[in-house]
């Protein structure tokens, strides 16, 4: 209609304006950096800034604090620190770069030089003892290259009397000297190493002298390969990684063969049987593997699922996440996003906002095809369901981070920016997608008519009940990805750079195929038992993969890590919960869409009364 067309044009104009405004706003928030840090080219004698980032317990990667939250002395207490303003992704990852007291100039060696001296009082000694006893580490950045170091170490002397407790012979030492070794190729920095030395006991009234030195070493290594030393090739390209891909590939062959068997043998027999004069229909339900009864529910199989609004919203959000994951993996494979702080996070947020159109189009189209009348409610739920849950979890975690004064706390300005991105880009695009989906993808074209009255569902064997199908549906998909989950978890929680996005692309494709095949097989068993509630069952059976991933995450937390404390436990399970929610929506949507094609195809060729 003319009114609908005018509304569509208005929505597109609003979305375009809002996108432009928010992109300009985001450009302003990325801040400015020194020219040398940005271009990575230096002249002899140019200043090279050492940026301090964060400090925290080594085994708790999210529990981070500002470097100067520890009572390190400063060369000039009155001097104002320079901040390197971060982009959106950097802030969300808990990075805050602050200039340090290390004076380094390009190609200029520095002998051991005193930065400052300090005398430990009771409060400072207690702070250092606590940090060193909990294995605090710190992170610096030099020319966008990360440096890691330990604040100190705990040394244990063997007691003369073995009956005495060992902890009574422990002494805490702090490293007071740092040596920077920088390799250069012409006018570019290629490699940075940090050596911490000269441990001094931490004690009240102890005087500490903090020193540093700098050594420049020429190298022939190319600038383009300078990040390779941070990539753990022996870990990510281990033989077990290749074996897991091969194992998953063999699973795909098996499942595809099983689906092919169902389509070409069982269904062919069913079609031949239903094409005859069906005088003995009472014998059709004697066994799931023998004579099937899926034709008996042809008048109900295309009935709209219960809770249509919620199902459409879940379907739309899952389609959006599927596009987001595919887009991110392709972008990561085409570039080196992992080398830049926060680039993956920033890219994911903006791609999520821009793919909101897919969510509205898929959810709105499915809702319209099932004669839904409350499309605005569906659109609002689609736009707010996943972001709302993630915001609730993130808000709770943020309160904890603020209480701990951690760098993991999201600043108010960043929170406002995220709300603007959602309100001015994601929501308008979801609205436009819903309108377009209702008009272009909202016409029902079911192969069979839907009966006015629901057909009663007969009693069936335990293994064909929806709950059993749902619980078993996630086993094989999880089996195809759990090795990759180990590598992803380890890179996220153990300070490793995940760079094997080619592996991830293969696993992504394998997972999609396995989800579709498993959902089709489960749905075929369900329909054979004359249960037409396949929509929710196919969605949830595929989505149950995320449940198994969460169980594996619990095992990983207690067995594979040394995380401890309320702060880290909350962040671990909060982040894992958001990840598993997104994975459930993605898997459920893929399973349902594949099963939908299968169901429509098998009912297209039957004779219905």
XYZ file of C-alpha atoms in Angstrom:
609
model
C 0.000 0.000 0.000
C 1.015 3.657 -0.361
C 1.072 4.132 3.421
C 3.352 1.122 3.941
C 5.665 2.272 1.140
C 5.912 5.743 2.667
C 6.682 4.248 6.057
C 9.382 2.082 4.546
C 11.051 5.055 2.856
C 10.873 7.060 6.095
C 12.488 4.198 8.034
C 15.311 3.924 5.510
C 15.990 7.666 5.708
C 15.966 7.589 9.507
C 18.320 4.615 9.572
C 20.744 6.301 7.180
C 20.804 9.525 9.200
C 21.271 7.721 12.476
C 24.042 5.524 11.045
C 25.943 8.601 9.867
C 25.580 10.366 13.211
C 26.695 7.414 15.257
C 29.628 6.598 12.970
C 30.818 10.190 13.349
C 30.384 9.892 17.102
C 32.413 6.690 17.148
C 35.140 8.290 15.075
C 35.405 10.986 17.722
C 35.752 8.432 20.509
C 38.725 6.637 18.957
C 40.977 9.460 20.103
C 44.326 10.567 18.840
C 47.747 8.993 19.207
C 51.252 10.197 18.639
C 52.336 10.178 15.043
C 55.197 7.760 15.626
C 52.976 5.238 17.363
C 50.562 5.478 14.484
C 52.992 5.340 11.563
C 55.622 3.090 13.244
C 58.441 5.105 11.658
C 61.095 6.864 13.738
C 64.125 9.044 13.240
C 67.218 8.591 15.354
C 66.618 10.218 18.724
C 62.813 10.296 18.428
C 60.964 9.576 21.636
C 59.606 6.032 21.998
C 56.794 5.929 24.541
C 56.417 3.021 26.944
C 52.724 2.800 27.760
C 51.626 1.147 30.982
C 48.364 -0.751 30.664
C 47.222 -2.956 33.526
C 48.250 -5.155 36.413
C 46.500 -8.052 38.118
C 46.606 -11.704 39.233
C 48.110 -13.843 36.491
C 45.569 -16.649 36.905
C 42.582 -14.236 36.805
C 42.791 -12.581 33.374
C 39.726 -10.349 33.854
C 40.703 -9.083 37.297
C 42.882 -6.191 36.155
C 43.719 -2.837 37.681
C 45.598 0.270 36.642
C 49.377 -0.141 36.732
C 49.710 2.753 39.152
C 47.153 1.249 41.507
C 50.222 -0.423 43.025
C 52.393 2.062 44.950
C 55.212 2.300 42.412
C 57.143 5.500 42.861
C 57.198 8.085 40.073
C 60.017 10.234 38.742
C 57.905 13.342 39.121
C 54.800 13.040 41.280
C 53.516 16.429 40.104
C 53.813 15.599 36.400
C 50.507 14.889 34.694
C 50.275 11.563 32.899
C 49.510 11.291 29.193
C 46.642 8.998 28.229
C 46.426 7.260 24.905
C 42.702 7.377 24.255
C 41.377 4.017 23.181
C 38.673 3.006 20.752
C 35.486 1.198 21.647
C 36.952 -2.301 21.520
C 39.975 -1.382 23.636
C 37.818 0.079 26.382
C 35.499 -2.943 26.438
C 38.526 -5.226 26.751
C 39.739 -3.262 29.775
C 42.708 -1.441 28.245
C 43.877 1.996 29.390
C 47.292 3.136 28.169
C 49.102 5.651 30.411
C 52.562 7.078 29.785
C 55.394 5.846 31.995
C 58.649 7.243 33.397
C 60.873 5.198 31.097
C 62.677 7.658 28.800
C 63.558 5.845 25.579
C 64.810 7.388 22.343
C 65.115 5.570 19.047
C 68.545 3.899 18.609
C 69.878 5.510 21.799
C 71.174 3.073 24.421
C 70.562 3.917 28.049
C 72.846 2.595 30.814
C 71.295 1.563 34.152
C 69.477 4.716 35.234
C 67.561 5.442 38.417
C 63.894 6.338 37.932
C 63.074 7.044 41.568
C 63.616 5.821 45.094
C 61.071 5.106 47.802
C 60.881 3.851 51.364
C 58.205 1.265 52.071
C 55.777 2.063 54.855
C 53.351 -0.500 56.266
C 50.622 0.209 53.694
C 52.901 0.056 50.638
C 54.682 -3.051 51.882
C 51.339 -4.759 52.462
C 50.163 -3.829 48.931
C 53.314 -5.232 47.313
C 53.221 -8.387 49.447
C 49.623 -9.047 48.463
C 50.321 -8.446 44.769
C 53.432 -10.629 44.626
C 51.866 -13.426 46.698
C 48.973 -13.508 44.206
C 51.347 -13.606 41.211
C 50.519 -10.133 39.895
C 51.709 -9.432 36.372
C 51.765 -6.170 34.429
C 51.509 -5.243 30.759
C 53.337 -2.523 28.829
C 53.055 -1.488 25.181
C 55.921 -0.178 23.073
C 55.074 0.781 19.491
C 51.888 -1.347 19.797
C 53.903 -4.411 20.828
C 52.879 -5.967 24.154
C 55.288 -6.660 27.005
C 54.500 -8.820 30.034
C 56.348 -8.888 33.330
C 55.945 -10.090 36.898
C 55.897 -7.649 39.813
C 58.003 -9.970 41.950
C 58.324 -13.527 43.159
C 57.982 -15.583 46.302
C 61.159 -17.423 47.285
C 61.097 -20.358 49.662
C 64.018 -21.510 51.772
C 64.238 -25.142 52.771
C 63.585 -25.358 56.542
C 66.228 -26.997 58.696
C 63.500 -28.766 60.607
C 61.252 -30.563 58.109
C 58.410 -30.546 60.623
C 58.135 -26.760 60.331
C 55.556 -25.313 57.862
C 57.081 -24.272 54.561
C 55.152 -20.974 54.399
C 57.064 -19.728 57.454
C 60.232 -19.769 55.306
C 58.698 -17.857 52.375
C 59.968 -14.383 51.577
C 58.491 -11.925 49.090
C 60.823 -10.161 46.651
C 60.065 -7.295 44.257
C 61.950 -6.710 41.008
C 63.473 -3.230 41.013
C 65.282 -3.211 37.671
C 63.938 -3.477 34.131
C 65.981 -3.896 30.974
C 64.414 -3.087 27.588
C 66.008 -4.748 24.570
C 64.641 -3.365 21.308
C 65.416 -4.677 17.817
C 65.089 -2.353 14.847
C 65.217 -2.577 11.065
C 66.087 0.773 9.519
C 63.514 3.211 10.970
C 61.055 0.684 12.441
C 60.869 -1.231 15.719
C 60.681 -4.975 15.102
C 60.944 -6.638 18.501
C 60.770 -5.611 22.150
C 61.911 -7.701 25.110
C 61.727 -6.986 28.819
C 64.013 -8.477 31.445
C 63.154 -7.860 35.102
C 65.872 -8.417 37.646
C 67.481 -7.366 40.964
C 64.919 -8.834 43.391
C 64.767 -7.018 46.726
C 62.937 -8.250 49.846
C 59.704 -6.438 50.637
C 59.853 -5.154 54.199
C 58.722 -2.127 56.153
C 61.233 0.778 56.099
C 63.066 -0.920 53.213
C 64.413 1.561 50.669
C 63.836 0.598 47.035
C 65.661 2.051 44.046
C 63.871 1.454 40.724
C 66.134 1.492 37.667
C 65.929 0.737 33.966
C 68.262 0.348 31.007
C 67.803 0.252 27.232
C 69.705 -1.620 24.531
C 69.106 -1.324 20.788
C 69.958 -4.260 18.508
C 69.775 -4.200 14.673
C 67.899 -6.988 12.889
C 67.001 -7.997 9.342
C 63.545 -9.252 10.209
C 60.761 -7.626 8.180
C 58.263 -5.337 9.861
C 55.339 -7.339 8.447
C 56.352 -10.432 10.419
C 57.145 -8.793 13.754
C 53.961 -10.085 15.416
C 54.755 -13.713 14.584
C 56.694 -14.206 17.836
C 53.485 -13.734 19.827
C 51.707 -16.558 17.998
C 51.935 -19.977 19.585
C 52.355 -22.148 16.490
C 53.189 -25.303 18.440
C 49.910 -24.998 20.352
C 47.397 -23.963 17.692
C 48.860 -26.014 14.851
C 49.387 -29.124 16.911
C 48.597 -32.485 15.346
C 45.522 -32.866 17.546
C 44.025 -29.775 15.889
C 44.307 -31.347 12.456
C 43.025 -34.651 13.788
C 39.916 -32.963 15.234
C 39.140 -31.438 11.845
C 39.512 -34.838 10.173
C 37.351 -36.478 12.836
C 34.621 -33.870 12.383
C 34.799 -34.265 8.618
C 34.238 -38.021 8.943
C 31.230 -37.282 11.166
C 29.825 -35.042 8.449
C 30.189 -37.827 5.883
C 28.378 -40.243 8.189
C 25.496 -37.869 8.923
C 25.105 -36.827 5.303
C 24.964 -40.501 4.370
C 22.302 -41.085 6.998
C 20.173 -38.218 5.714
C 20.675 -39.427 2.150
C 19.525 -42.872 3.253
C 16.360 -41.400 4.744
C 15.632 -39.359 1.655
C 16.428 -41.929 -1.031
C 15.331 -45.215 0.560
C 12.863 -44.733 3.379
C 10.981 -41.825 1.871
C 10.911 -43.465 -1.543
C 9.177 -46.454 0.003
C 6.810 -44.132 1.833
C 5.928 -42.269 -1.369
C 5.277 -45.517 -3.193
C 3.112 -46.708 -0.341
C 1.080 -43.517 -0.155
C 0.618 -43.393 -3.917
C -1.412 -46.612 -3.813
C -4.925 -47.090 -2.635
C -4.186 -46.958 1.101
C -6.432 -49.689 2.427
C -4.246 -50.674 5.356
C -3.423 -47.302 6.950
C -3.831 -48.785 10.424
C -0.577 -50.691 9.978
C 1.519 -47.672 9.109
C 2.613 -46.907 12.664
C 4.025 -50.260 13.682
C 7.600 -49.039 13.876
C 9.662 -45.975 13.311
C 12.192 -47.807 11.210
C 9.617 -49.924 9.344
C 6.397 -48.241 8.237
C 6.165 -44.565 8.904
C 3.275 -42.330 9.800
C 4.609 -38.920 8.898
C 1.933 -38.434 6.213
C -0.797 -38.689 8.812
C 0.081 -35.233 10.187
C 0.119 -33.402 6.855
C -2.784 -31.261 8.035
C -0.909 -30.074 11.149
C 2.753 -30.106 10.204
C 2.633 -26.516 8.913
C 0.622 -25.215 11.840
C 2.157 -22.129 13.430
C 4.280 -23.064 16.457
C 3.144 -22.103 19.929
C 4.422 -18.747 21.226
C 4.833 -17.494 17.675
C 6.107 -14.060 18.690
C 8.921 -15.503 20.791
C 9.803 -18.124 18.187
C 9.982 -15.520 15.407
C 12.188 -13.277 17.555
C 14.530 -16.156 18.360
C 14.669 -17.117 14.700
C 15.464 -13.565 13.630
C 18.162 -13.107 16.274
C 19.727 -16.467 15.410
C 19.842 -15.539 11.717
C 21.554 -12.288 12.620
C 24.143 -14.078 14.752
C 24.764 -16.597 11.958
C 25.498 -13.763 9.522
C 27.619 -12.030 12.151
C 29.741 -15.120 12.795
C 30.255 -15.828 9.099
C 31.155 -12.189 8.421
C 33.595 -11.984 11.337
C 35.377 -15.200 10.383
C 35.727 -14.070 6.774
C 37.035 -10.645 7.828
C 39.484 -12.233 10.250
C 40.749 -14.560 7.522
C 41.214 -11.693 5.089
C 43.251 -9.552 7.507
C 45.161 -9.544 10.786
C 42.577 -8.217 13.199
C 44.189 -10.083 16.091
C 47.282 -7.842 15.923
C 45.387 -4.688 16.884
C 44.006 -4.122 20.359
C 40.220 -4.255 20.465
C 39.783 -4.591 16.699
C 37.892 -7.903 16.919
C 35.530 -6.506 19.570
C 34.900 -3.256 17.687
C 34.307 -5.104 14.417
C 31.902 -7.532 16.112
C 29.821 -4.732 17.652
C 29.452 -2.762 14.434
C 28.788 -5.866 12.354
C 26.114 -6.883 14.867
C 24.450 -3.496 14.552
C 24.563 -3.558 10.756
C 23.238 -7.118 10.490
C 20.135 -6.188 12.491
C 18.349 -5.924 9.166
C 18.724 -9.710 8.793
C 17.094 -10.252 12.180
C 14.074 -8.137 11.276
C 13.768 -9.630 7.805
C 13.890 -13.244 8.971
C 11.747 -12.839 12.083
C 9.209 -10.527 10.436
C 8.890 -12.716 7.347
C 8.343 -15.911 9.350
C 5.806 -14.210 11.609
C 3.861 -12.903 8.610
C 3.885 -16.300 6.859
C 2.182 -17.776 9.911
C -0.549 -15.105 9.911
C 0.779 -13.228 12.921
C -0.983 -9.974 13.708
C 1.290 -8.363 16.297
C 4.328 -7.664 14.140
C 5.399 -4.598 16.145
C 5.660 -6.736 19.269
C 7.748 -9.239 17.310
C 10.014 -6.495 15.998
C 10.604 -5.033 19.470
C 11.359 -8.450 20.928
C 13.725 -9.252 18.067
C 15.621 -6.002 18.565
C 15.876 -6.259 22.359
C 15.997 -9.971 23.227
C 19.696 -10.795 22.887
C 21.037 -7.281 23.628
C 18.738 -7.054 26.665
C 20.005 -10.286 28.202
C 23.627 -9.381 27.468
C 23.119 -5.886 28.896
C 21.642 -7.320 32.091
C 24.604 -9.664 32.554
C 27.129 -6.957 31.627
C 25.466 -4.464 33.987
C 25.753 -6.915 36.882
C 29.399 -7.619 36.054
C 30.057 -3.905 35.742
C 28.749 -3.295 39.258
C 31.188 -5.907 40.532
C 34.056 -4.346 38.546
C 33.236 -0.884 39.900
C 33.141 -2.237 43.453
C 36.610 -3.762 42.907
C 37.842 -0.588 41.135
C 38.917 -2.783 38.235
C 39.786 -1.705 34.712
C 37.178 -4.217 33.531
C 34.519 -1.651 34.495
C 32.925 -0.048 31.433
C 32.977 3.781 31.606
C 29.704 5.678 31.413
C 30.603 7.252 28.072
C 31.217 3.867 26.491
C 27.912 2.567 27.873
C 26.114 5.553 26.354
C 27.817 4.923 23.012
C 26.671 1.292 23.031
C 23.109 2.377 23.771
C 23.296 4.873 20.893
C 24.566 2.180 18.545
C 21.679 -0.056 19.542
C 19.027 2.665 19.482
C 20.122 4.537 16.361
C 21.469 1.730 14.166
C 20.300 -1.695 15.350
C 16.688 -0.778 16.150
C 15.972 1.192 12.937
C 17.545 -1.538 10.816
C 15.485 -4.174 12.625
C 12.363 -2.122 11.931
C 13.232 -1.758 8.249
C 14.043 -5.462 7.994
C 10.743 -6.415 9.618
C 8.753 -4.251 7.218
C 10.642 -5.555 4.185
C 10.334 -9.144 5.417
C 6.571 -8.852 5.927
C 6.035 -7.529 2.428
C 8.599 -9.500 0.433
C 8.899 -12.689 2.439
C 5.591 -12.923 4.268
C 3.375 -14.835 1.854
C 2.476 -18.329 3.060
C 3.195 -21.040 0.474
C 2.863 -24.234 2.467
C 2.595 -27.439 0.398
C -0.324 -28.675 2.548
C -3.345 -26.983 4.036
C -3.600 -26.625 7.791
C -6.630 -28.299 9.381
C -8.963 -26.233 11.504
C -8.725 -28.649 14.447
C -5.534 -29.990 15.952
C -4.860 -33.668 15.506
C -4.375 -35.534 18.826
C -0.814 -36.726 19.371
C -0.697 -40.490 20.063
C 1.422 -42.132 22.728
C 4.859 -43.017 21.469
C 8.046 -44.745 22.499
C 10.367 -42.937 24.887
C 13.098 -42.310 22.318
C 10.745 -40.417 20.001
C 9.550 -37.959 22.647
C 10.533 -34.323 22.009
C 12.521 -34.002 25.240
C 14.692 -37.002 24.361
C 15.220 -35.718 20.817
C 16.207 -32.308 22.224
C 18.688 -33.706 24.752
C 20.329 -36.036 22.236
C 20.323 -33.500 19.417
C 23.295 -31.531 20.742
C 25.656 -34.460 21.336
C 27.050 -34.863 17.815
C 27.324 -31.098 17.055
C 29.210 -30.628 20.322
C 31.448 -33.556 19.429
C 32.354 -31.826 16.181
C 33.478 -28.580 17.878
C 34.655 -29.391 21.392
C 38.347 -29.542 20.400
C 38.010 -26.106 18.816
C 36.250 -24.925 21.982
C 39.359 -25.908 23.922
C 41.570 -23.768 21.680
C 39.160 -20.828 21.809
C 38.784 -21.004 25.590
C 42.534 -21.299 26.078
C 43.263 -18.292 23.866
C 40.653 -16.165 25.640
C 41.453 -17.149 29.231
C 45.217 -17.793 28.984
C 46.749 -14.806 27.185
C 47.149 -16.417 23.764
C 46.418 -14.764 20.427
C 43.903 -16.810 18.437
C 44.957 -16.542 14.800
C 43.913 -19.825 13.121
C 40.695 -18.479 11.641
C 41.068 -20.882 8.737
C 40.474 -23.709 11.223
C 37.532 -21.791 12.621
C 36.026 -21.404 9.147
C 36.257 -25.162 8.570
C 34.736 -25.920 11.966
C 31.982 -23.366 11.295
C 31.053 -25.104 8.049
C 31.211 -28.549 9.655
C 29.022 -27.386 12.549
C 26.373 -26.019 10.175
C 26.209 -29.294 8.243
C 26.082 -31.427 11.403
C 23.354 -29.247 12.934
C 21.195 -29.527 9.829
C 21.670 -33.296 9.508
C 20.997 -34.024 13.181
C 17.890 -31.828 13.202
C 16.552 -33.513 10.064
C 17.038 -36.999 11.521
C 15.404 -36.011 14.815
C 12.481 -34.384 13.038
C 11.964 -37.436 10.821
C 11.697 -39.682 13.892
C 9.318 -37.195 15.489
C 7.035 -36.994 12.450
C 7.054 -40.762 12.102
C 5.613 -40.884 15.600
C 2.833 -38.572 14.318
C 4.050 -35.656 16.441
C 3.821 -32.470 14.396
C 5.509 -30.189 16.986
C 8.709 -30.184 14.989
C 9.423 -26.432 14.892
C 10.359 -25.970 18.538
C 11.849 -29.460 18.713
C 14.221 -28.903 15.790
C 15.222 -25.497 17.169
C 15.856 -26.702 20.706
C 17.564 -29.951 19.691
C 20.180 -27.963 17.773
C 20.323 -25.270 20.462
C 21.103 -27.899 23.101
C 24.630 -27.905 21.669
C 25.223 -24.756 23.691
C 24.148 -26.591 26.834
C 26.907 -29.130 26.332
C 29.369 -26.301 25.663
C 28.396 -24.700 28.973
C 28.911 -27.997 30.798
C 32.329 -28.245 29.159
C 33.048 -24.661 30.275
C 32.322 -25.645 33.881
C 34.751 -28.566 33.532
C 37.327 -26.261 31.938
C 37.041 -23.761 34.806
C 37.660 -26.285 37.559
C 40.156 -28.573 35.795
C 42.064 -26.555 33.189
C 42.460 -23.191 34.939
C 43.653 -21.843 38.279
C 41.090 -19.063 38.456
C 39.848 -18.131 41.894
C 37.914 -15.471 43.724
C 34.447 -14.004 43.449
C 35.424 -11.432 40.809
C 36.943 -13.836 38.288
C 34.300 -16.515 38.846
C 31.512 -14.045 38.093
C 33.227 -12.760 34.972
C 34.054 -16.253 33.717
C 30.530 -17.589 33.992
C 28.985 -14.266 32.937
C 30.991 -14.163 29.704
C 30.458 -17.885 29.162
C 26.710 -17.470 29.664
C 26.514 -14.726 27.023
C 28.605 -16.803 24.632
C 26.462 -19.912 25.121
C 23.248 -17.901 24.695
C 24.448 -16.589 21.345
C 25.626 -20.061 20.341
C 22.233 -21.553 21.265
C 20.380 -19.017 19.116
C 22.741 -19.595 16.199
C 22.599 -23.398 16.401
C 18.832 -23.463 16.905
C 18.220 -21.246 13.907
C 20.505 -23.254 11.629
C 18.844 -26.498 12.738
C 15.341 -25.160 12.195
C 16.016 -23.568 8.793
C 17.613 -26.763 7.473
C 14.776 -28.884 8.842
C 12.211 -26.495 7.378
C 13.604 -27.117 3.888
C 13.480 -30.872 4.515
C 9.885 -30.867 5.807
C 8.588 -28.721 2.984
C 10.288 -30.949 0.454
C 8.937 -34.278 1.703
C 5.369 -32.984 1.961
C 5.454 -31.426 -1.486
C 5.001 -34.737 -3.298
C 2.393 -36.525 -1.191
C -1.287 -36.956 -2.021
C -3.407 -35.298 0.629
C -7.138 -35.604 0.910
